[in-house]
Short mmCIF file of C-alpha atoms and ligand atoms in Angstrom, two decimals:
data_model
loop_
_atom_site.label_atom_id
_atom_site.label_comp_id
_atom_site.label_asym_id
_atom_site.label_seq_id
_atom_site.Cartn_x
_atom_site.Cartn_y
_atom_site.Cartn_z
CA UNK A 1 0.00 0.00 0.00
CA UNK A 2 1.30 3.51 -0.97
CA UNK A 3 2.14 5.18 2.10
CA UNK A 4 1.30 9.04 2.37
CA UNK A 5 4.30 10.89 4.47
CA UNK A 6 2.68 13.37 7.22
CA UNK A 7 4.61 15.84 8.02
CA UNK A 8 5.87 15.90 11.44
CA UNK A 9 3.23 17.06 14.10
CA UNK A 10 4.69 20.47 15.65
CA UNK A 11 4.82 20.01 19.58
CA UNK A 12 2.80 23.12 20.59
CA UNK A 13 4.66 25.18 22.97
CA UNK A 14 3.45 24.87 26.63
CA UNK A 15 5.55 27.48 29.22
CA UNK A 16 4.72 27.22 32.55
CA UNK A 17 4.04 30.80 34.23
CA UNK A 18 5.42 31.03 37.69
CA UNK A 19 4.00 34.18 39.26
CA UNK A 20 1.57 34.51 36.89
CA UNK A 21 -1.41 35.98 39.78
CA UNK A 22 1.07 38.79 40.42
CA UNK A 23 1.61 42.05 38.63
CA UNK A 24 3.78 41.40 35.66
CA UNK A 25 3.32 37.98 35.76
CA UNK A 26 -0.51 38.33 34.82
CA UNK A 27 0.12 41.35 32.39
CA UNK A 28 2.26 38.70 30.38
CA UNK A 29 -0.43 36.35 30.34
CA UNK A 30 -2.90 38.87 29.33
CA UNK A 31 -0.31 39.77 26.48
CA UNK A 32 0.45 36.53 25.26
CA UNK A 33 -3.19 35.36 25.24
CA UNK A 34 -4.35 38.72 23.41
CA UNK A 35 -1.29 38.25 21.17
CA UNK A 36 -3.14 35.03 20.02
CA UNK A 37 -0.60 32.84 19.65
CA UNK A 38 -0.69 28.78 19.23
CA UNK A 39 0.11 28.49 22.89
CA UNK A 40 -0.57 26.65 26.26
CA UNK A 41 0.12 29.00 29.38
CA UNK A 42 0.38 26.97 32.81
CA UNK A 43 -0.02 29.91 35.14
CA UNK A 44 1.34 28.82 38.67
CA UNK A 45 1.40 30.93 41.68
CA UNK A 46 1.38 30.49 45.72
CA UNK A 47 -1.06 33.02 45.77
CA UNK A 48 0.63 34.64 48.67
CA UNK A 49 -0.50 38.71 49.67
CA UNK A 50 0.50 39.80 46.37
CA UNK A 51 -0.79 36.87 44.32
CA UNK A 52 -4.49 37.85 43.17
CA UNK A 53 -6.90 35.54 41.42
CA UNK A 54 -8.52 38.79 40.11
CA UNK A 55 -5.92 39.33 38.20
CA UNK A 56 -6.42 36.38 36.13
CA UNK A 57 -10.08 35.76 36.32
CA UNK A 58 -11.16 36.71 32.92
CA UNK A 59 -8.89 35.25 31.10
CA UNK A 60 -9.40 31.61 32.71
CA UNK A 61 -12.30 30.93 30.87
CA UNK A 62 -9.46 30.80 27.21
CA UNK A 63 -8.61 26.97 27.03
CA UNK A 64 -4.97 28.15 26.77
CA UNK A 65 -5.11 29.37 29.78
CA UNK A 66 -4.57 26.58 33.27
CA UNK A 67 -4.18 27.73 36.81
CA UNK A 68 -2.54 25.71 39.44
CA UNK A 69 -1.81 26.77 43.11
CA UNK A 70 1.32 25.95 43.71
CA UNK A 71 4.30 27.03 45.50
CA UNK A 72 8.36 26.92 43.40
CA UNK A 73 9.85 25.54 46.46
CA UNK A 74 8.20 22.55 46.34
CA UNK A 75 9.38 20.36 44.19
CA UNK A 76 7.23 17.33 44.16
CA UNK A 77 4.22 20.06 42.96
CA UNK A 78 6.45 21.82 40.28
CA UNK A 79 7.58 18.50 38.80
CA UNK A 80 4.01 16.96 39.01
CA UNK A 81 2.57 20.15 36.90
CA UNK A 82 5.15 20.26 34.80
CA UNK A 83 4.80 16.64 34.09
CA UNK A 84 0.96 16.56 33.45
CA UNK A 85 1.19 19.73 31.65
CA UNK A 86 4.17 19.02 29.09
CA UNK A 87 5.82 22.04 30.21
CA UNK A 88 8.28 22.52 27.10
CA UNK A 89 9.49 26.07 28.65
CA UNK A 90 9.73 28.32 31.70
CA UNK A 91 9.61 31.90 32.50
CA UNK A 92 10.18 32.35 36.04
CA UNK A 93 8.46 35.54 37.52
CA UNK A 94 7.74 33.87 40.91
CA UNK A 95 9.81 36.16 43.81
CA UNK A 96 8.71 38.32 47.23
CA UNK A 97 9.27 41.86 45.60
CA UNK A 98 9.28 44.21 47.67
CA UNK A 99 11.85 46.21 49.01
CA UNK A 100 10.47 47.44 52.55
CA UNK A 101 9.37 44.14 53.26
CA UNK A 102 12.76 42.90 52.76
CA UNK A 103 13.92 45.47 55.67
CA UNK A 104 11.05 43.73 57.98
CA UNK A 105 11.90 40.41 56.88
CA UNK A 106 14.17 38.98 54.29
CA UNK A 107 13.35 34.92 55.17
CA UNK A 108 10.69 34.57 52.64
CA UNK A 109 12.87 36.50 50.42
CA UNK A 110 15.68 34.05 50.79
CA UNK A 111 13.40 31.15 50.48
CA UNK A 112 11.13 31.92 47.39
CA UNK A 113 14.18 34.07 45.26
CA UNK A 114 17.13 31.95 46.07
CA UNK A 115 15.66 28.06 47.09
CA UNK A 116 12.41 28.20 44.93
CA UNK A 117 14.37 29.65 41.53
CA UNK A 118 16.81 26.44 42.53
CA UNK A 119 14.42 24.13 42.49
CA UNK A 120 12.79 25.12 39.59
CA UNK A 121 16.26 24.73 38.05
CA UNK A 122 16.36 21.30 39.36
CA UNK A 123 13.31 20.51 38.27
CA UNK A 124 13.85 21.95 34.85
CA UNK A 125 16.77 19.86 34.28
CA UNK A 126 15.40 16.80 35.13
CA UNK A 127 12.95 16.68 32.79
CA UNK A 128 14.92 18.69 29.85
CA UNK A 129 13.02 22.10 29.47
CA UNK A 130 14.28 23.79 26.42
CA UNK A 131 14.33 27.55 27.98
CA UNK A 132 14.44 28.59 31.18
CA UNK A 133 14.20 32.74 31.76
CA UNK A 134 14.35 33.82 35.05
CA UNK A 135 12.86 37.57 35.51
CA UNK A 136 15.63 39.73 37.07
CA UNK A 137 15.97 43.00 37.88
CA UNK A 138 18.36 46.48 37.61
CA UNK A 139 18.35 46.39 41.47
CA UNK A 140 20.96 43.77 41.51
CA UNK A 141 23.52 45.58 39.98
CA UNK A 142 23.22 48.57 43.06
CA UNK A 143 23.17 51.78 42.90
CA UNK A 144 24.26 55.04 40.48
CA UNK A 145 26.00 58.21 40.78
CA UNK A 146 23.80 60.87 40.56
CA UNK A 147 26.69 62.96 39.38
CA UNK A 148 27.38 61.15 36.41
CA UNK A 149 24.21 60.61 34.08
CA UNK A 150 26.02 58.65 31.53
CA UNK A 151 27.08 56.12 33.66
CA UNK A 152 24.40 53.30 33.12
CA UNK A 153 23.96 49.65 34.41
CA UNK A 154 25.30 47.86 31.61
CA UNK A 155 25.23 43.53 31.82
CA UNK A 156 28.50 43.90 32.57
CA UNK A 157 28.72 45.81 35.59
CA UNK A 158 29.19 44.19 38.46
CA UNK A 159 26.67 42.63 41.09
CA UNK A 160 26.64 44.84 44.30
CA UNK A 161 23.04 44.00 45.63
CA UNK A 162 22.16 46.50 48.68
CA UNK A 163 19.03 45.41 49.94
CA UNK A 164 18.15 41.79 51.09
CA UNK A 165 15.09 41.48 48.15
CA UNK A 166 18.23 42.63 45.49
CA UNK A 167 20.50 40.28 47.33
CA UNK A 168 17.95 37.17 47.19
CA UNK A 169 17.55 38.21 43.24
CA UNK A 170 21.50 38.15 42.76
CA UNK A 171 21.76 35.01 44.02
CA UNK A 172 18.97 33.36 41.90
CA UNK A 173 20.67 35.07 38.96
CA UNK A 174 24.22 34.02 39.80
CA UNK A 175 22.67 30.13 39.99
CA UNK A 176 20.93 30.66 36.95
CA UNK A 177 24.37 31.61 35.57
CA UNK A 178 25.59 28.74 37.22
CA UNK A 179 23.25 26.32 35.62
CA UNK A 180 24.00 27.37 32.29
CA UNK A 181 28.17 26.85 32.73
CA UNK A 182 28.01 23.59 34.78
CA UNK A 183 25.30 21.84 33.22
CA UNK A 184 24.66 23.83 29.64
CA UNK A 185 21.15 24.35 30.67
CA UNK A 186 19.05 26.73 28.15
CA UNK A 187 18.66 29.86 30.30
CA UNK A 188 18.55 33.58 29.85
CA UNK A 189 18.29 36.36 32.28
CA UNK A 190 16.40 39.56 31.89
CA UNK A 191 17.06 42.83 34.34
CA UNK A 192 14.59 45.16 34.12
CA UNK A 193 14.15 48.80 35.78
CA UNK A 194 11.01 49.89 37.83
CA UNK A 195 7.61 48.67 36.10
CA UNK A 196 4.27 51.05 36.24
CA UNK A 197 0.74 49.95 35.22
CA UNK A 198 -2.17 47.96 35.86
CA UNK A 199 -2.43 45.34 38.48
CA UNK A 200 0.53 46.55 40.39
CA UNK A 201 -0.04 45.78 44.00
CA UNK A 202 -0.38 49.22 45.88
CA UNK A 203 2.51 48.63 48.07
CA UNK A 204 4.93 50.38 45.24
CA UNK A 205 5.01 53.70 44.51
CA UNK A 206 2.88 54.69 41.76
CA UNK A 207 -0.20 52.36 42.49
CA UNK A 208 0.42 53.44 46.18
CA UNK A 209 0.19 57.39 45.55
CA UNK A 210 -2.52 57.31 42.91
CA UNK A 211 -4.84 54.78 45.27
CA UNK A 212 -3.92 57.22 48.69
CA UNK A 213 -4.93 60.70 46.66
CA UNK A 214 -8.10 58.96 45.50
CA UNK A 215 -8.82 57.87 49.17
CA UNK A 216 -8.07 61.49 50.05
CA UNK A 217 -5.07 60.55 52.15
CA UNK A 218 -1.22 62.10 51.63
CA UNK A 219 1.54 60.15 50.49
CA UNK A 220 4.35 59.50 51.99
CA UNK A 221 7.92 60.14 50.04
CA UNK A 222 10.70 58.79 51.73
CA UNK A 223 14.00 60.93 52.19
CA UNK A 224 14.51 64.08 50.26
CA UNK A 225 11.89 62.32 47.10
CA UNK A 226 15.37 62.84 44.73
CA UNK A 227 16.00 59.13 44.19
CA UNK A 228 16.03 58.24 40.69
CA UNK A 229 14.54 55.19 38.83
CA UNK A 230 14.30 54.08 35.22
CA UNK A 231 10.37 53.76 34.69
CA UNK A 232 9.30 51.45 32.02
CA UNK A 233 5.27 50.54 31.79
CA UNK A 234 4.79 46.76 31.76
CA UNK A 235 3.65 45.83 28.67
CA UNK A 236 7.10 47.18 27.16
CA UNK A 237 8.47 44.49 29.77
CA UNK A 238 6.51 41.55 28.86
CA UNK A 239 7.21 42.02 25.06
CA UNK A 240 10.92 42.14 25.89
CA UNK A 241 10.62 39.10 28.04
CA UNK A 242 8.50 37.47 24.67
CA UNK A 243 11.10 38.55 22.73
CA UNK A 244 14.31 37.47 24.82
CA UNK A 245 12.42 34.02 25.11
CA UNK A 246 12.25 33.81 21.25
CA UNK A 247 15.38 35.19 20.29
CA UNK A 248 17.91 34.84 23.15
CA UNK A 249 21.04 33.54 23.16
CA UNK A 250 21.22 30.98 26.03
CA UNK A 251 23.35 32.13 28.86
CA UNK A 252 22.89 35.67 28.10
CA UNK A 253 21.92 38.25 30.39
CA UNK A 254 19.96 41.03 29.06
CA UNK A 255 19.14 44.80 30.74
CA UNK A 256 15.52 45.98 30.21
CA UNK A 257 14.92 49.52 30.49
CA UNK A 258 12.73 52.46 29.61
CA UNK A 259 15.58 55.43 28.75
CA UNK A 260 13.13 57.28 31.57
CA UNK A 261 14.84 58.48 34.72
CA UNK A 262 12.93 60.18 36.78
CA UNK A 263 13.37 61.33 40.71
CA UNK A 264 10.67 60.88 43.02
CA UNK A 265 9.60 64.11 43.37
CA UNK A 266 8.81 64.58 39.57
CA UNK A 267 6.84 61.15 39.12
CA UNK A 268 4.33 62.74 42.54
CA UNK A 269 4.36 65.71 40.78
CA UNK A 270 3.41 64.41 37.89
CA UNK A 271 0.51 62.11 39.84
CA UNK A 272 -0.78 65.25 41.68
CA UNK A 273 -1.00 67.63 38.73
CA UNK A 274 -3.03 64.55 37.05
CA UNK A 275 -5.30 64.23 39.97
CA UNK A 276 -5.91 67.65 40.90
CA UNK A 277 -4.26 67.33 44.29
CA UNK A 278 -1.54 70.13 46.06
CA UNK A 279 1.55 69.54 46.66
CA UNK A 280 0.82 71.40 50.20
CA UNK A 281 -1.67 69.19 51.15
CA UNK A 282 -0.73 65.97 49.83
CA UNK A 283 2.80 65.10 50.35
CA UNK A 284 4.18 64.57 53.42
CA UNK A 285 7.91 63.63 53.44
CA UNK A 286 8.95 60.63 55.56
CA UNK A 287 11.69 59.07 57.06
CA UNK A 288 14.30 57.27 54.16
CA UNK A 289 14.60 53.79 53.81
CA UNK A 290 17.22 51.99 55.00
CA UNK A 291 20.05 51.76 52.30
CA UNK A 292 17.99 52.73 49.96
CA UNK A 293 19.77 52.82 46.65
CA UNK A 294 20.14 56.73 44.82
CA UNK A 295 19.81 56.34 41.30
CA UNK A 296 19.27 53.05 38.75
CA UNK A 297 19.72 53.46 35.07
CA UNK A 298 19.72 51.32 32.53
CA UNK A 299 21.65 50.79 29.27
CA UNK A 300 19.26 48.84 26.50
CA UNK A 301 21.50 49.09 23.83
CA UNK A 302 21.89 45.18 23.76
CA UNK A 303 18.65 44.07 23.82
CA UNK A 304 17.98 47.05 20.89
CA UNK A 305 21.19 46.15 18.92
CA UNK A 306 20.87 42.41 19.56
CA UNK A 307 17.18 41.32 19.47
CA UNK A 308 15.93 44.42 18.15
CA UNK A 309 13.27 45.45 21.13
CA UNK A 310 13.02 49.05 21.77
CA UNK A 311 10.16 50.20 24.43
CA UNK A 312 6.68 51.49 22.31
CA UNK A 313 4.81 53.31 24.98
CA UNK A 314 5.54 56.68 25.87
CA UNK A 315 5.46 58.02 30.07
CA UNK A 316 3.73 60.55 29.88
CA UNK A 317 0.57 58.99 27.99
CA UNK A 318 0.89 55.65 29.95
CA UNK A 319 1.02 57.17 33.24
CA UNK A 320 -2.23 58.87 32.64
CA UNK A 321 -3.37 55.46 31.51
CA UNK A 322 -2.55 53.78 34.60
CA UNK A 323 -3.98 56.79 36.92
CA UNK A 324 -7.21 56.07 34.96
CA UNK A 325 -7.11 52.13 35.29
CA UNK A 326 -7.00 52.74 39.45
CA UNK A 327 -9.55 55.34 38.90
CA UNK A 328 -11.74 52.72 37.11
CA UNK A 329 -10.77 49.39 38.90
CA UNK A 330 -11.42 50.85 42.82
CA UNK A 331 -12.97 47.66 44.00
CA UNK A 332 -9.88 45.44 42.87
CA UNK A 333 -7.67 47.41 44.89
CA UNK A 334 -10.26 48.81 48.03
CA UNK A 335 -10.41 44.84 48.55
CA UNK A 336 -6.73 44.87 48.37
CA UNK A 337 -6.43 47.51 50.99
CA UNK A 338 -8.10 45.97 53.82
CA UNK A 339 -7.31 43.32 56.61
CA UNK A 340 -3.64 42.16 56.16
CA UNK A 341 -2.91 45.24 54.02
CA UNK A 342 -3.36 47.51 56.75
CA UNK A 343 -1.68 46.01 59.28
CA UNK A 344 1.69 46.47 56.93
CA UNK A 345 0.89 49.70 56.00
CA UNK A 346 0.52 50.92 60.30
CA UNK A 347 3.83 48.99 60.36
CA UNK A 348 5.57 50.62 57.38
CA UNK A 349 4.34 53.87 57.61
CA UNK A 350 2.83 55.26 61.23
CA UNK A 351 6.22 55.68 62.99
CA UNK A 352 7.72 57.58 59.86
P1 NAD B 401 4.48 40.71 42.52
O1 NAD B 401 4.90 40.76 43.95
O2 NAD B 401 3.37 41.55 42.04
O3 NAD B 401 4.12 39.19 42.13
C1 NAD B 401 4.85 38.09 42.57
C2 NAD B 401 3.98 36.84 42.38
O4 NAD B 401 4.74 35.70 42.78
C3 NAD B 401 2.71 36.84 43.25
O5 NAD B 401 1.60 36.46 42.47
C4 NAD B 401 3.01 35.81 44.33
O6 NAD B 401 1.85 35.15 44.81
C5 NAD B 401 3.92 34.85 43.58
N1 NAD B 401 4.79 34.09 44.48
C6 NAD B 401 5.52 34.55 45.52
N2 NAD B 401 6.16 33.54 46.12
C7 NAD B 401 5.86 32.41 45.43
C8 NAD B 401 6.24 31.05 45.55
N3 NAD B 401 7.05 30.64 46.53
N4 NAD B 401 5.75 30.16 44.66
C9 NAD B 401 4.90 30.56 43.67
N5 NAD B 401 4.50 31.84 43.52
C10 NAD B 401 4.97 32.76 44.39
O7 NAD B 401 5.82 41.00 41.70
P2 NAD B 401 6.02 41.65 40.26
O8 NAD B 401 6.21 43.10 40.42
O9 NAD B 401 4.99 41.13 39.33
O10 NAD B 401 7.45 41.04 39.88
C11 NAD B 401 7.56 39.84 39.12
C12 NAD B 401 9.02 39.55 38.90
O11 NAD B 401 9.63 40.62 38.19
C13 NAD B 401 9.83 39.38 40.19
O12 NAD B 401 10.74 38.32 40.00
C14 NAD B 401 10.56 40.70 40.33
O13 NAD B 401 11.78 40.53 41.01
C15 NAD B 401 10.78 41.09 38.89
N6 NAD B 401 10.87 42.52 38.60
C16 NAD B 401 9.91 43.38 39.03
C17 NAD B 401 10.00 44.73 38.72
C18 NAD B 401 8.93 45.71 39.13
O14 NAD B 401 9.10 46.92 38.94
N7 NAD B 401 7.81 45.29 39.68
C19 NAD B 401 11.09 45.21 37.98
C20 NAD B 401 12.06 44.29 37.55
C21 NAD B 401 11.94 42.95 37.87
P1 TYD B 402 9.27 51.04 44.94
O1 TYD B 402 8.02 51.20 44.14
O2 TYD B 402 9.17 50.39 46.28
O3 TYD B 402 10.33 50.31 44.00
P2 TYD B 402 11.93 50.05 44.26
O4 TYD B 402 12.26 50.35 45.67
O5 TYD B 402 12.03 48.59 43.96
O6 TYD B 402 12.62 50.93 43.28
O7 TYD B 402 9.90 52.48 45.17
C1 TYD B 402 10.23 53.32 44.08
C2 TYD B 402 10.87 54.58 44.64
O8 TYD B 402 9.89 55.28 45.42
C3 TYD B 402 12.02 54.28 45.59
O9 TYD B 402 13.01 55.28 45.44
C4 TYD B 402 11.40 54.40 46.98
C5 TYD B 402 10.32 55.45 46.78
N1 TYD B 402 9.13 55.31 47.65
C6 TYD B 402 8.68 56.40 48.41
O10 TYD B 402 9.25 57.52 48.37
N2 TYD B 402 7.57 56.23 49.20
C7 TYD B 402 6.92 55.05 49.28
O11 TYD B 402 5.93 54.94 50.05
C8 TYD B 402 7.38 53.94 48.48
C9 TYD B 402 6.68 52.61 48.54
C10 TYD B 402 8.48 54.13 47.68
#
């Protein structure tokens, strides 16, 4: 009988999403799924304070789309999901992110950044992912003159984490690097600068100071509100994560960034004069936080030069975009800031 070659069945690409209930993790979900591509997302998250089923609940009903509760430091979970889902890939968002809470605590920090990224490692090995990126940030790399604007982070300058969350994300990086040169495992890095936008847990600055104004309450800027910080909104991240996933080179670090310094004092000013709010009246200046780094800045040109990803959205449009997604979302985070939330926030903030 005449046989008819098929051609070979393509293995659709399943990535598990670690993370994916938290800011940026669910914004690349949302991206990926809107992007339409041929894909199976396995979103997993621990759902801890920051992890929010809201953040993902319109998108579960897309049969691309799985969510499992889960947390990366448990291996016999990770490996079973991975298993049952064919994970072929994995982009590793899953961390405790948050600076102050590092300076109250940095356990967690140490256990979900540096133990849960190596088990996921472990785990990825053993069953022979073909990428593994592991979400990074500028924030290992330290801190900037202020003196010397052309002096950016570059991948090659060196680690000098200063707070215990930067320090937890070093480490995961350096055994990511690790990983790569012992075992030749298929992983790339990505360090990206300070992420605005939608979903952003209102612990962080900008979701913090847009949510207090519209509660009528001041915000509090810490020191003398001159740090600096390389805004980029977070679609502009996920597309450069999509595109270091696709185009890569294995063991490769790349630096994320938005060309968009700004101090402290500009980006409230910036939030007041949006919201109709006085300086006078609204911003009360508060005690600095502890080693808290003066200036990041990052240098894109390899990600531009190299994998040709340049950021598309513009601050000054997509900060009015975000001010108007908390203006229009108020349940999602008035449910947010209640119970737990408040007890942190007496904590952070009353003896300032
Ligand atoms: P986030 O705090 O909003 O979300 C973190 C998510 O991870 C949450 O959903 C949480 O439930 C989940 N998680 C925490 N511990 C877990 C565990 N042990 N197992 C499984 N899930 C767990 O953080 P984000 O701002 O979305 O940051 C995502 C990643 O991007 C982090 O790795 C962070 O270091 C990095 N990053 C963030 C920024 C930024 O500006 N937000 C900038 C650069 C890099
Ligand atoms: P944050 O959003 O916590 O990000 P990161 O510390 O990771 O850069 O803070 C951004 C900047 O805003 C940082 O310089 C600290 C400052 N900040 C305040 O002035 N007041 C606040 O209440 C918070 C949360 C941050």
């Amino acid at each position: 009988m005449h046989q008819v070659d098929c051609p070979p069945v393509k293995a659709k690409r399943t990535i598990l999403v670690t993370g994916a209930a938290g800011f940026i993790g669910s914004n690349f979900v949302r991206l990926l799924l809107r992007q339409d591509h041929d894909l199976k997302l396995v979103a997993f998250d621990k759902l801890t304070y920051a992890g929010n089923m809201a953040n993902l609940s319109d998108l579960l009903s897309d049969e691309r789309l799985v969510f499992v509760k889960g947390d990366i430091c448990d291996a016999a979970t990770v490996e079973s999901t991975m298993r049952e889902h064919g994970v072929s890939e994995v982009v590793n968002f899953a961390a405790e992110s948050h600076v102050d809470r590092s300076i109250l605590g940095s356990g967690p920090f140490v256990q979900t950044n540096v133990v849960g990224t190596q088990v996921l490692l472990d785990v990825s090995r053993s069953l022979g992912v073909s990428k593994f990126l592991q979400v990074s940030t500028d924030e290992v790399y330290g801190t900037l003159p202020e003196d010397k604007p052309e002096v950016k982070f570059t991948e090659e300058t060196p680690l000098a984490p200063n707070s215990p969350y930067s320090a937890s994300k070093a480490a995961a990086d350096c055994l990511v690097r690790s990983y790569f040169h012992t075992f030749g495992m298929p992983v790339l890095t990505t360090r990206c600068s300070n992420n605005y936008g939608p979903y952003q847990f209102p612990e962080k600055l900008i979701p913090l100071f847009v949510t207090n104004l519209i509660e009528g309450k001041q915000v509090p800027l810490y020191g003398d509100g001159l740090n600096v910080r390389d805004w980029l909104y977070v679609e502009d991240h996920c597309e450069a994560i999509w595109t270091v996933l696709n185009k890569g080179k294995f063991g490769e670090v790349y630096n994320i960034g938005g060309n968009n310094e700004l101090n402290n004092r500009t980006i409230t000013e910036v939030i007041l004069r949006e919201m109709g709010a006085s300086w006078e009246k609204s911003v009360k200046f508060v005690k600095d936080r502890p080693g808290h780094d003066r200036r990041y800045a990052i240098d894109a040109s390899k990600i531009k030069n190299e994998l040709g990803w340049e950021p598309r959205f513009r601050f000054d449009s997509a900060i009015v975009q975000t001010i108007n997604w908390y203006r229009s979302n108020e349940q999602w985070w008035r449910d947010i800031k209640s119970g737990e939330y408040l007890k942190y926030y007496q904590m952070q903030y009353a003896q300032r």
